[in-house]
N, C-alpha and C. Protein backbone atom coordinates (compact mmCIF):
# COMPACT_ATOMS: atom_id res chain seq x y z
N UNK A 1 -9.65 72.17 -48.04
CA UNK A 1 -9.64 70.83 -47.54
C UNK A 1 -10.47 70.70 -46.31
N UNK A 2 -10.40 69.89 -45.80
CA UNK A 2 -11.07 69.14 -44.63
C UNK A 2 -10.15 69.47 -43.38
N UNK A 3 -11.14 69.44 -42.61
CA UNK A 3 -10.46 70.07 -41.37
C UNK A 3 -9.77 68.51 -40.36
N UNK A 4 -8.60 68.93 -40.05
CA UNK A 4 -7.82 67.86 -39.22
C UNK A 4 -8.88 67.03 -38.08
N UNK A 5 -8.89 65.79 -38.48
CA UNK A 5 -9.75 65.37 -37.53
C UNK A 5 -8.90 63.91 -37.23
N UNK A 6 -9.05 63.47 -36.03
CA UNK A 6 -8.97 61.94 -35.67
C UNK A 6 -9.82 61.31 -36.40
N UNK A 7 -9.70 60.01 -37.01
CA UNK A 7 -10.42 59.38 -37.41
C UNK A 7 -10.35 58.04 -37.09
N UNK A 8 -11.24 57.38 -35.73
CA UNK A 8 -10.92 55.98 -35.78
C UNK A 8 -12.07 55.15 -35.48
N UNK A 9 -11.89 54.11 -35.48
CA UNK A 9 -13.27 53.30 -35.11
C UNK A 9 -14.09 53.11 -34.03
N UNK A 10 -14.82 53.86 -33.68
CA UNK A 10 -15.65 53.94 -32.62
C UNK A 10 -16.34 52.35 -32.59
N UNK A 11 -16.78 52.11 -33.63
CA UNK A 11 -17.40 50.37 -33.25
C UNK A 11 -16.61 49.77 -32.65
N UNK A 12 -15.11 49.84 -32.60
CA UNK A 12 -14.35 48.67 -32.40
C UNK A 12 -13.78 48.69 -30.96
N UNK A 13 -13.80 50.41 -30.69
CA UNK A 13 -13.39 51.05 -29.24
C UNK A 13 -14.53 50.22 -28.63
N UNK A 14 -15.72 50.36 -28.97
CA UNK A 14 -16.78 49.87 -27.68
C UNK A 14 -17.04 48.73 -27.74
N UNK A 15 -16.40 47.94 -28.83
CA UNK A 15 -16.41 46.34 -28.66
C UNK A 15 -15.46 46.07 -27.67
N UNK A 16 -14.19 46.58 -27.89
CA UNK A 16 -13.12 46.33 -26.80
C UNK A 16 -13.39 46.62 -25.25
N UNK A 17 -13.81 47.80 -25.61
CA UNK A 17 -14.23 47.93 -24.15
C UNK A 17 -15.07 47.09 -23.23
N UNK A 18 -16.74 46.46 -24.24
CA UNK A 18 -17.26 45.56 -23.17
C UNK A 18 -16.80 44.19 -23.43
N UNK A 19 -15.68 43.96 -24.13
CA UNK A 19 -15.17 42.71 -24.27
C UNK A 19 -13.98 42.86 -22.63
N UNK A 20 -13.42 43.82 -22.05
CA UNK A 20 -13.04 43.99 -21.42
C UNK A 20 -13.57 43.86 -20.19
N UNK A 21 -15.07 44.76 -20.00
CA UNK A 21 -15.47 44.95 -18.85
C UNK A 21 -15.93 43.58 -18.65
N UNK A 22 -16.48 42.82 -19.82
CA UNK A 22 -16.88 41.33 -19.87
C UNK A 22 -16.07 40.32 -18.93
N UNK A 23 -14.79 40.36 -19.30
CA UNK A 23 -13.61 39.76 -19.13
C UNK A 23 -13.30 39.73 -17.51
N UNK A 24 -13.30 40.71 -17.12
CA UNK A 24 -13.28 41.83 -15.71
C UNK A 24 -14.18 40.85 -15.06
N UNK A 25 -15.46 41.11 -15.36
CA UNK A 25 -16.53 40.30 -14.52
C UNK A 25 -16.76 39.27 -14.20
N UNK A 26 -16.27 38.89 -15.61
CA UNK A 26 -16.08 37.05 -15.39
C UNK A 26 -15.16 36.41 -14.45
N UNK A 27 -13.61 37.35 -14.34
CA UNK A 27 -12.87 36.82 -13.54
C UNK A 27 -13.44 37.25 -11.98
N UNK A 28 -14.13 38.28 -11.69
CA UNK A 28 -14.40 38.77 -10.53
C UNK A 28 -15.42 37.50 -10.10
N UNK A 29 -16.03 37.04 -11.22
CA UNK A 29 -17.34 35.89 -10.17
C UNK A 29 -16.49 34.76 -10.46
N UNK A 30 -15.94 34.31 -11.16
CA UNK A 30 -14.85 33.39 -10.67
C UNK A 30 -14.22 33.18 -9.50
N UNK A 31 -13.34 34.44 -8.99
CA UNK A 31 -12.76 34.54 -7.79
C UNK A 31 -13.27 34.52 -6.67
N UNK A 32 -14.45 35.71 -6.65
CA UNK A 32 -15.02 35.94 -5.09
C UNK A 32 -16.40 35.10 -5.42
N UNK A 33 -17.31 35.15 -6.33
CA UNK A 33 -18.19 34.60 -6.14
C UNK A 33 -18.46 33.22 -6.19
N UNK A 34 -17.98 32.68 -7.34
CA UNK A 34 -18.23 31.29 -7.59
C UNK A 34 -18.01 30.21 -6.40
N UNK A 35 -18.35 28.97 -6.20
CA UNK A 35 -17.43 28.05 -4.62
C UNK A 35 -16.73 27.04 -5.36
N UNK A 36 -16.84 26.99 -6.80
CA UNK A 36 -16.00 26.01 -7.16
C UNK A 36 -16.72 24.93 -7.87
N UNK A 37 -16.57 23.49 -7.79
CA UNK A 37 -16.68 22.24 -8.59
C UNK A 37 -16.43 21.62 -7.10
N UNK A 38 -17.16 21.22 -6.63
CA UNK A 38 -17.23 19.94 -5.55
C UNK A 38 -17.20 18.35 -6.19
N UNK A 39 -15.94 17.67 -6.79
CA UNK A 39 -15.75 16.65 -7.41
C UNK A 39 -16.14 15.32 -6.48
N UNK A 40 -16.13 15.25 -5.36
CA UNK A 40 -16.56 14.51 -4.28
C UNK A 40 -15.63 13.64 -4.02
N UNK A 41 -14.50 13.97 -4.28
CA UNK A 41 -13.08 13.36 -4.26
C UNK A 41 -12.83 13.36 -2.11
N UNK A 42 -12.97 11.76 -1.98
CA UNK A 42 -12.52 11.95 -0.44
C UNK A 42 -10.94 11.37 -0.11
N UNK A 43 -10.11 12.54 -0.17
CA UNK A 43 -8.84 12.12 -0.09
C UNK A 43 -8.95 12.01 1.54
N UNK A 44 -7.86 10.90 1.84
CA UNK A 44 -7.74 10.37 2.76
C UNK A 44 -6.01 10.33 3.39
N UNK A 45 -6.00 10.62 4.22
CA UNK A 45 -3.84 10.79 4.47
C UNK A 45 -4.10 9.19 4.94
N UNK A 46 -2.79 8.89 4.49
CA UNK A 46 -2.55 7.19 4.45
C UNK A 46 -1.96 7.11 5.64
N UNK A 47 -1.49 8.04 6.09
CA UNK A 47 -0.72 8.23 7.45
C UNK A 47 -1.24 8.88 8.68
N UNK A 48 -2.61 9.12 8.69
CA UNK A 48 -3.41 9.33 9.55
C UNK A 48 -3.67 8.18 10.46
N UNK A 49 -3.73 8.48 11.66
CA UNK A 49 -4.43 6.83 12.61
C UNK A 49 -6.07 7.09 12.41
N UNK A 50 -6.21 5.75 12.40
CA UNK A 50 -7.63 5.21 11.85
C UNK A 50 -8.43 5.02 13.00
N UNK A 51 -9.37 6.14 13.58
CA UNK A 51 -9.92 6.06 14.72
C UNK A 51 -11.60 5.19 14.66
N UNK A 52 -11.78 5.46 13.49
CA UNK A 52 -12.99 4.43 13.16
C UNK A 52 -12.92 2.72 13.32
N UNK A 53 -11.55 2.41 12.80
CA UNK A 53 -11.49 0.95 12.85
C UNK A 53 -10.96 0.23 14.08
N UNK A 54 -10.71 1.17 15.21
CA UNK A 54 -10.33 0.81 16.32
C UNK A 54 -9.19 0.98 16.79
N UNK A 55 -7.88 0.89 17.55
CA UNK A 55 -6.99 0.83 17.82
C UNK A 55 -6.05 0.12 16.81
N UNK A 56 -4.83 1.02 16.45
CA UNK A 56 -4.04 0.59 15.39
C UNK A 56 -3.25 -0.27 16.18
N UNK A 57 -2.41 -1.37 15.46
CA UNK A 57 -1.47 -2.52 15.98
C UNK A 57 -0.08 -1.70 15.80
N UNK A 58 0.88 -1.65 16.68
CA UNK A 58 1.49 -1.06 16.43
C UNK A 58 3.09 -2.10 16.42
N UNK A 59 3.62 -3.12 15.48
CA UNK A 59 4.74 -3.88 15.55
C UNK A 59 5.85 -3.82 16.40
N UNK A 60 5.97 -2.33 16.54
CA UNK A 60 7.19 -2.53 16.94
C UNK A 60 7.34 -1.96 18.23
N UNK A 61 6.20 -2.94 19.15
CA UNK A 61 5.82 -2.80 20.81
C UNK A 61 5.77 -3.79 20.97
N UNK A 62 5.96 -5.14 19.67
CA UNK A 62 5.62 -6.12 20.63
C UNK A 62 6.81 -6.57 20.80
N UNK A 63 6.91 -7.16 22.08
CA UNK A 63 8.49 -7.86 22.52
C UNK A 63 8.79 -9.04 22.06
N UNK A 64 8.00 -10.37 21.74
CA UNK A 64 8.22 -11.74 21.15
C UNK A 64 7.42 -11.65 19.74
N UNK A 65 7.99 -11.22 18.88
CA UNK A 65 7.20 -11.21 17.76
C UNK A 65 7.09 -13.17 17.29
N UNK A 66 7.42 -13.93 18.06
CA UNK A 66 7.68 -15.14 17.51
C UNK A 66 6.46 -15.82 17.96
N UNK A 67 5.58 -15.43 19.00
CA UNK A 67 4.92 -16.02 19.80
C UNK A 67 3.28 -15.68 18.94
N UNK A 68 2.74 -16.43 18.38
CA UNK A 68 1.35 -16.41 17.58
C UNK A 68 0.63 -15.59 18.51
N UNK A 69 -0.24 -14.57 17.83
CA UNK A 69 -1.17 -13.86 18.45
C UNK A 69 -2.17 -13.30 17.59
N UNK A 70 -3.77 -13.20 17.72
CA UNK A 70 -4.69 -12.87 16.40
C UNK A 70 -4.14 -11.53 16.09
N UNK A 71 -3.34 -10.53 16.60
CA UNK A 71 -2.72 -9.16 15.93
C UNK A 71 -1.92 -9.83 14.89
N UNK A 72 -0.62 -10.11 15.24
CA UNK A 72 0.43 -10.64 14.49
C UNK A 72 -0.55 -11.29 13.47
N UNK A 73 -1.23 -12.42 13.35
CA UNK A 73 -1.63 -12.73 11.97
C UNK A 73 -2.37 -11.83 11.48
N UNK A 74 -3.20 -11.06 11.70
CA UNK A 74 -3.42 -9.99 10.91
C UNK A 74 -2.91 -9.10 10.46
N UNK A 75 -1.71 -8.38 11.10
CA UNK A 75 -0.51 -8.15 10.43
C UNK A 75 0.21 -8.78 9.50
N UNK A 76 0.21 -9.69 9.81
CA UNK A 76 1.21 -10.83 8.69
C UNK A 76 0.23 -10.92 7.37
N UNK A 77 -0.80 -10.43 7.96
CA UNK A 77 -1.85 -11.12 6.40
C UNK A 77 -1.94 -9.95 5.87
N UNK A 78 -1.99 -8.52 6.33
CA UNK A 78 -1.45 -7.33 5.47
C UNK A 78 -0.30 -7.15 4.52
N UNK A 79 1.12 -7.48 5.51
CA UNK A 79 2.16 -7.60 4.77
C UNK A 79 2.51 -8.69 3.57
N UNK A 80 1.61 -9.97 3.66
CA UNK A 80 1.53 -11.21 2.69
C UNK A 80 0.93 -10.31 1.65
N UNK A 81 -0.24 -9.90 1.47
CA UNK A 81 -0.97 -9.17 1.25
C UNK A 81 -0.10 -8.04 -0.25
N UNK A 82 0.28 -7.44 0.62
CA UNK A 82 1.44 -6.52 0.04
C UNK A 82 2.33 -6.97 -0.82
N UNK A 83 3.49 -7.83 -0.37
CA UNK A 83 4.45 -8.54 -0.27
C UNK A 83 4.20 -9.72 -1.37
N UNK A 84 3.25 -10.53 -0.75
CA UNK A 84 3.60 -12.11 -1.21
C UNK A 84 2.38 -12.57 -2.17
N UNK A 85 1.32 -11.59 -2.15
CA UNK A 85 0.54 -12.37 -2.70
C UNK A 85 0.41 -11.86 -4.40
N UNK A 86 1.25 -11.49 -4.90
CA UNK A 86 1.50 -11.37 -5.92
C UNK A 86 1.64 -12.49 -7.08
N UNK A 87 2.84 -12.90 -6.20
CA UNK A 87 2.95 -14.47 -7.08
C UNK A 87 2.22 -15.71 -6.31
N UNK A 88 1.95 -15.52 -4.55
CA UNK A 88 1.52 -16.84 -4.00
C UNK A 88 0.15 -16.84 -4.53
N UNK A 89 -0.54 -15.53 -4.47
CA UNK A 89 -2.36 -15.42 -4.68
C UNK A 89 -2.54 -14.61 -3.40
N UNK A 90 -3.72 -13.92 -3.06
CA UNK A 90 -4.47 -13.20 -2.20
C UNK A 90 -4.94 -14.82 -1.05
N UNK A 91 -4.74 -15.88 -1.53
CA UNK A 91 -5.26 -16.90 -0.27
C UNK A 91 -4.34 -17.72 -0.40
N UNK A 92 -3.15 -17.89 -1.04
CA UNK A 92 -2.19 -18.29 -0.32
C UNK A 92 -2.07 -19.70 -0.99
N UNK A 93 -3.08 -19.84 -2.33
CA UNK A 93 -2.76 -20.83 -3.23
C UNK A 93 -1.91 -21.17 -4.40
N UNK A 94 -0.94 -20.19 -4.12
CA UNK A 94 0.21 -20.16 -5.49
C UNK A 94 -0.59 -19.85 -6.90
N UNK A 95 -1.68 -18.94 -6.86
CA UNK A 95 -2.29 -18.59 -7.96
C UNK A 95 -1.73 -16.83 -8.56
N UNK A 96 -0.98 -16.40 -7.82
CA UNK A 96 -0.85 -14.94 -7.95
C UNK A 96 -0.84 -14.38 -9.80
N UNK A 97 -1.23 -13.19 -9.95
CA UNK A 97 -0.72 -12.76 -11.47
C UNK A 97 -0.03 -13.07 -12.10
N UNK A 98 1.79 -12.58 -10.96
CA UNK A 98 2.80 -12.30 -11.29
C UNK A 98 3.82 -14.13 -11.25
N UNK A 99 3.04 -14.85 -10.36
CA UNK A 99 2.98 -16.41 -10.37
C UNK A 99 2.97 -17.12 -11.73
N UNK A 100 2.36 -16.48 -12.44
CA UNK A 100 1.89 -17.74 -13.44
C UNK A 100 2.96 -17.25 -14.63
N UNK A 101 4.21 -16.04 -14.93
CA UNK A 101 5.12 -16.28 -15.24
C UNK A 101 6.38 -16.85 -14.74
N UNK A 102 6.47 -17.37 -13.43
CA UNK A 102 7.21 -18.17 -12.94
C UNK A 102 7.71 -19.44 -13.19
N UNK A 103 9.28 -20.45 -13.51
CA UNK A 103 9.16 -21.30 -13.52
C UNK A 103 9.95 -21.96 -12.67
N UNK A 104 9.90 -22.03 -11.67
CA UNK A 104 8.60 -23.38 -11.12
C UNK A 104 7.69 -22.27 -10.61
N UNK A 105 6.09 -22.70 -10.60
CA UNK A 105 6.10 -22.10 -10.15
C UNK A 105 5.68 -22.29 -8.52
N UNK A 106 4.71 -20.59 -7.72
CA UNK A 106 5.12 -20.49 -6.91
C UNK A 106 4.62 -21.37 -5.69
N UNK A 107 4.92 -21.90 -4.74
CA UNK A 107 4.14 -22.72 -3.91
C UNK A 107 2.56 -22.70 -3.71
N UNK A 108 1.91 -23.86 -3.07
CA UNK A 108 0.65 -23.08 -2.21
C UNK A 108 0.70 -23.53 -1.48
N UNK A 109 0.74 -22.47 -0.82
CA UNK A 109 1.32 -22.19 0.88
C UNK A 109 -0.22 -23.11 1.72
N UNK A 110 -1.56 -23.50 1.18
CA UNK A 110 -2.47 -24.21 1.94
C UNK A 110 -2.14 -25.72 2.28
N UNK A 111 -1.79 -25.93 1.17
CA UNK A 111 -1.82 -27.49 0.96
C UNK A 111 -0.57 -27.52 -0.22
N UNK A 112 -0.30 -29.47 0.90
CA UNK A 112 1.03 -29.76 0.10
C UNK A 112 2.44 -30.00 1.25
N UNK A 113 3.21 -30.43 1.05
CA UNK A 113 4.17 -30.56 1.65
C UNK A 113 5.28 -29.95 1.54
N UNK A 114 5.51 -29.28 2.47
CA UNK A 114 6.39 -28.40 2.58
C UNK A 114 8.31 -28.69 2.26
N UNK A 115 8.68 -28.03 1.06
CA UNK A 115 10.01 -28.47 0.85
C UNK A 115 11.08 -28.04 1.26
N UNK A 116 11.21 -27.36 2.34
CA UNK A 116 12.14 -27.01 2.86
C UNK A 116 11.83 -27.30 4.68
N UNK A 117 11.69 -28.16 4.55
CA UNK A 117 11.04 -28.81 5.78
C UNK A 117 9.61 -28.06 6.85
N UNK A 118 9.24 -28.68 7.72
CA UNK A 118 7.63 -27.87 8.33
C UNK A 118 8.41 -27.55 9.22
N UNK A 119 7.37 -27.00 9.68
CA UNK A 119 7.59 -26.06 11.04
C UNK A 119 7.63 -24.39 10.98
N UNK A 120 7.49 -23.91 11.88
CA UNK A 120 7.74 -22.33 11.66
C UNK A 120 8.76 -21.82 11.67
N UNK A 121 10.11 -22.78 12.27
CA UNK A 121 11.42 -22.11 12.12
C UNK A 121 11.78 -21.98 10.94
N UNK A 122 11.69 -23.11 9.92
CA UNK A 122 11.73 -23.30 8.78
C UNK A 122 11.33 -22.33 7.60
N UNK A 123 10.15 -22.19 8.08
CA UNK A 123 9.42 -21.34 7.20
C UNK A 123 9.94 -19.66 7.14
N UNK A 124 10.05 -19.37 8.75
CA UNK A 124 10.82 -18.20 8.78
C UNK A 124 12.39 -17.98 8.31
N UNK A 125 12.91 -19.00 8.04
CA UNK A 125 14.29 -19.46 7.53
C UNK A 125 13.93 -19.06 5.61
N UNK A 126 12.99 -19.70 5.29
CA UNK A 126 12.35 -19.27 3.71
C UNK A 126 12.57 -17.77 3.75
N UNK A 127 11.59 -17.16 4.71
CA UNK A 127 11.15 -16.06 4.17
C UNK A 127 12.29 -15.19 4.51
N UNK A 128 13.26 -15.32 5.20
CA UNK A 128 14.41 -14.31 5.58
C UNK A 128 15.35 -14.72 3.78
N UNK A 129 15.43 -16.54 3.94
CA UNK A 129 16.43 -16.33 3.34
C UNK A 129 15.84 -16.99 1.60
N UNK A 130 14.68 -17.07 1.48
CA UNK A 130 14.41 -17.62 0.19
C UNK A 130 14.61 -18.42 -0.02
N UNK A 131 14.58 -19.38 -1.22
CA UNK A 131 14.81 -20.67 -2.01
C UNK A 131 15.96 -20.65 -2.93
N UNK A 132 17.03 -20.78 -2.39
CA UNK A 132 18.32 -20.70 -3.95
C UNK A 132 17.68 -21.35 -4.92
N UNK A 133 17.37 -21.26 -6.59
CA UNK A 133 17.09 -22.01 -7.69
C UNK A 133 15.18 -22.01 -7.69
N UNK A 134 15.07 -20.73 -7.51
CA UNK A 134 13.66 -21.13 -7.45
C UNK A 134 13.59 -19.23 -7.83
N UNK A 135 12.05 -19.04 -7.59
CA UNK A 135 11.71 -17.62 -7.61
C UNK A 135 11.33 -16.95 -6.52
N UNK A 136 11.21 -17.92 -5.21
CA UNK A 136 11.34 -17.26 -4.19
C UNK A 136 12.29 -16.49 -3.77
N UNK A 137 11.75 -15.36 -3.40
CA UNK A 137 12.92 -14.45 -3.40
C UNK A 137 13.05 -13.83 -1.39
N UNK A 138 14.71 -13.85 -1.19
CA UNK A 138 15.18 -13.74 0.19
C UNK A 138 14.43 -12.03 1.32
N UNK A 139 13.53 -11.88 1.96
CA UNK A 139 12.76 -10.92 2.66
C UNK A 139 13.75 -10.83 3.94
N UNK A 140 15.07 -10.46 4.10
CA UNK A 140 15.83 -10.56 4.94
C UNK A 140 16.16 -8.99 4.92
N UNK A 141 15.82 -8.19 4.53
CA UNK A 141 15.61 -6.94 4.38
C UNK A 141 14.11 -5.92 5.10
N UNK A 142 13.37 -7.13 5.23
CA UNK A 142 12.31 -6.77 6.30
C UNK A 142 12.94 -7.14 7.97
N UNK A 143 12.40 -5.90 8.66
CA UNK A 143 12.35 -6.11 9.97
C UNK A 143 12.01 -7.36 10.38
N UNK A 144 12.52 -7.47 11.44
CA UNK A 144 12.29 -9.22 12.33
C UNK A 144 10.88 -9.53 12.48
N UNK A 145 10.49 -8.51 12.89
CA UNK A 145 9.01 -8.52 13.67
C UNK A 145 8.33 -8.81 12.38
N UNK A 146 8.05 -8.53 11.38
CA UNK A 146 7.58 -8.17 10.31
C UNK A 146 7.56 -9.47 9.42
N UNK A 147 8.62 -10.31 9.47
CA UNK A 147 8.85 -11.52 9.08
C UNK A 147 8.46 -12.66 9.92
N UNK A 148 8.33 -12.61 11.34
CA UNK A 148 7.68 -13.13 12.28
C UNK A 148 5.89 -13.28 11.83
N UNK A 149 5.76 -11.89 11.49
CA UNK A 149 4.00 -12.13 10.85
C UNK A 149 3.92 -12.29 10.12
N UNK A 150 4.44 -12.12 8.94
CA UNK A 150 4.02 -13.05 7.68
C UNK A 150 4.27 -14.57 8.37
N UNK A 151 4.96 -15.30 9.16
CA UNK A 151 5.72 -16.59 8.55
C UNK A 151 4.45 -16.78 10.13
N UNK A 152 3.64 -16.22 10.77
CA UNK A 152 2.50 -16.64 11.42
C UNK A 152 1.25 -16.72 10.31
N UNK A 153 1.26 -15.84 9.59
CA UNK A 153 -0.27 -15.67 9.05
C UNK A 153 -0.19 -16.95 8.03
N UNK A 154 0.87 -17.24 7.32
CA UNK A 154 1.65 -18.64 6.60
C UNK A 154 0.76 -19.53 7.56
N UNK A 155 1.20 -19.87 8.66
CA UNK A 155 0.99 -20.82 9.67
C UNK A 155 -0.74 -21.01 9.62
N UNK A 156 -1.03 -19.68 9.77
CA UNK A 156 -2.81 -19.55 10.28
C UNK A 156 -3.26 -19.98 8.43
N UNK A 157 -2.88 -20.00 7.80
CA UNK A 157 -4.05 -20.42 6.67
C UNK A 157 -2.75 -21.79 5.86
N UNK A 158 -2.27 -22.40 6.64
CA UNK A 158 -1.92 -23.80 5.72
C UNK A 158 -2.52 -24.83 7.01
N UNK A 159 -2.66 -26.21 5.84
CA UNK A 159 -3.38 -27.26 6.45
C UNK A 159 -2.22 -27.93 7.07
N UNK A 160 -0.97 -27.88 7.31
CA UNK A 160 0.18 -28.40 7.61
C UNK A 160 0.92 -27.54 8.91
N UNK A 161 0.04 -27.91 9.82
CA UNK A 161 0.67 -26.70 11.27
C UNK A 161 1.86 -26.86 11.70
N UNK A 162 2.41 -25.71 12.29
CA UNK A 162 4.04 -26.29 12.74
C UNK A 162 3.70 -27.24 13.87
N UNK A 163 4.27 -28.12 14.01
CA UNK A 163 4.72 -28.57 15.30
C UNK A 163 5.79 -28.19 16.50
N UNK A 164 6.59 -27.22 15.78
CA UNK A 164 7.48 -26.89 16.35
C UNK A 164 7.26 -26.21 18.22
N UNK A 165 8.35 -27.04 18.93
CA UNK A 165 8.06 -26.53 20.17
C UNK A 165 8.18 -25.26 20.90
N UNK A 166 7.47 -24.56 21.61
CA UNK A 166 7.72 -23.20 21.23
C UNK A 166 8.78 -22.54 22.14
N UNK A 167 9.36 -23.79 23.08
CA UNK A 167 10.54 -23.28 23.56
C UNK A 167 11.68 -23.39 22.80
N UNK A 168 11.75 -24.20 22.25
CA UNK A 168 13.00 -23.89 20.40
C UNK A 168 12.23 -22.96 19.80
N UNK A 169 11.30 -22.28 19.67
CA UNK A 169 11.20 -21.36 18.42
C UNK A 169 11.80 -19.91 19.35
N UNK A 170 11.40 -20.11 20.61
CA UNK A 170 12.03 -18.70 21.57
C UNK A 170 13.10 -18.70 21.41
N UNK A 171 14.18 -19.95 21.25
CA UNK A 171 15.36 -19.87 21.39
C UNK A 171 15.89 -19.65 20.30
N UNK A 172 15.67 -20.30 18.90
CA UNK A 172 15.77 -19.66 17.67
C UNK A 172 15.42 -18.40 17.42
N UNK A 173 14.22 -17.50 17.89
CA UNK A 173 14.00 -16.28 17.75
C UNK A 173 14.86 -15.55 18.22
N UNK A 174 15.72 -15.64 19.70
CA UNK A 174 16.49 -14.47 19.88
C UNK A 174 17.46 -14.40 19.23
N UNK A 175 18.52 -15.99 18.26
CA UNK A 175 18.92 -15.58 17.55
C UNK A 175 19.25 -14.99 16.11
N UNK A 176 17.87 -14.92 15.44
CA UNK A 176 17.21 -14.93 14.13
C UNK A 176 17.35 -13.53 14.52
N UNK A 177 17.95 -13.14 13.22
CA UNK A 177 18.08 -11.34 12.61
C UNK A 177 17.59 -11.02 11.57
């Protein structure tokens, strides 16, 4: 007979092998060599202060949030923004998305006469406490200050200004919660 021998596949040993060393290399320039995929993705922390756009407003320094000031309406027009312009519209014409399944629907806050009487006490009286029978809904869950600027930035873009005197609105403000 034939003398005892191993018998195995040498083709298949040295396929494995540089399928291996292959494998090896690839992960090695992967790791140390490669730098990656630069997607150009500029994430941004939302909670960073914004030193480019100037000094941030900071709400809850100011002491009379009742008293109109160009911060406060720009604040107020963020939080509308956020908040209100869903169903009122982005300008405050009762055009919003979420508006036009509403019935009634939602005001425009530019023009028109105001149904729950004018003025800014009033209005801040809306926005704390809403419209019973309507789709306005009660923001009495927002901070004071916070409701103070929306129910200014309201003020700064309708054609119907408060009249209200602003020594009743001081006096209504300290007791408004």
């Amino acid at each position: 007979m034939s003398e005892n021998k191993d018998h195995y596949n040498r083709g298949g040993l040295f396929a494995f092998m540089f399928s291996m060393a292959f494998v090896f290399a690839f992960f090695f320039y992967l790791v140390v060599i490669n730098k990656g995929v630069d997607l150009a993705e500029n994430v941004i922390d939302p909670n960073a202060p914004a030193a480019a756009t100037g000094p941030v407003f900071d709400i809850t320094k100011v002491t009379e949030p009742w008293v109109e000031t160009p911060e406060m309406i720009t604040y107020g027009q963020k939080m509308f923004k956020t908040n209100c312009a869903m169903c009122h519209g982005d300008t405050g014409k009762g055009d919003g998305a979420a508006g036009a399944a509403l019935n009634p629907k939602p005001r425009n806050l530019v023009e028109g006469k105001w149904t729950q009487g004018d003025g800014i006490i009033n209005h801040f009286k809306v926005v704390t406490n809403g419209i019973p029978g309507t789709s306005m809904a009660a923001f009495g869950h927002f901070k004071v200050a916070d409701r103070w600027a929306v129910t200014h930035y309201i003020n700064s873009i309708t054609e119907n200004k408060s009249k209200d005197d602003p020594a009743k609105v001081a006096e209504f403000a300290k007791t408004a919660k």
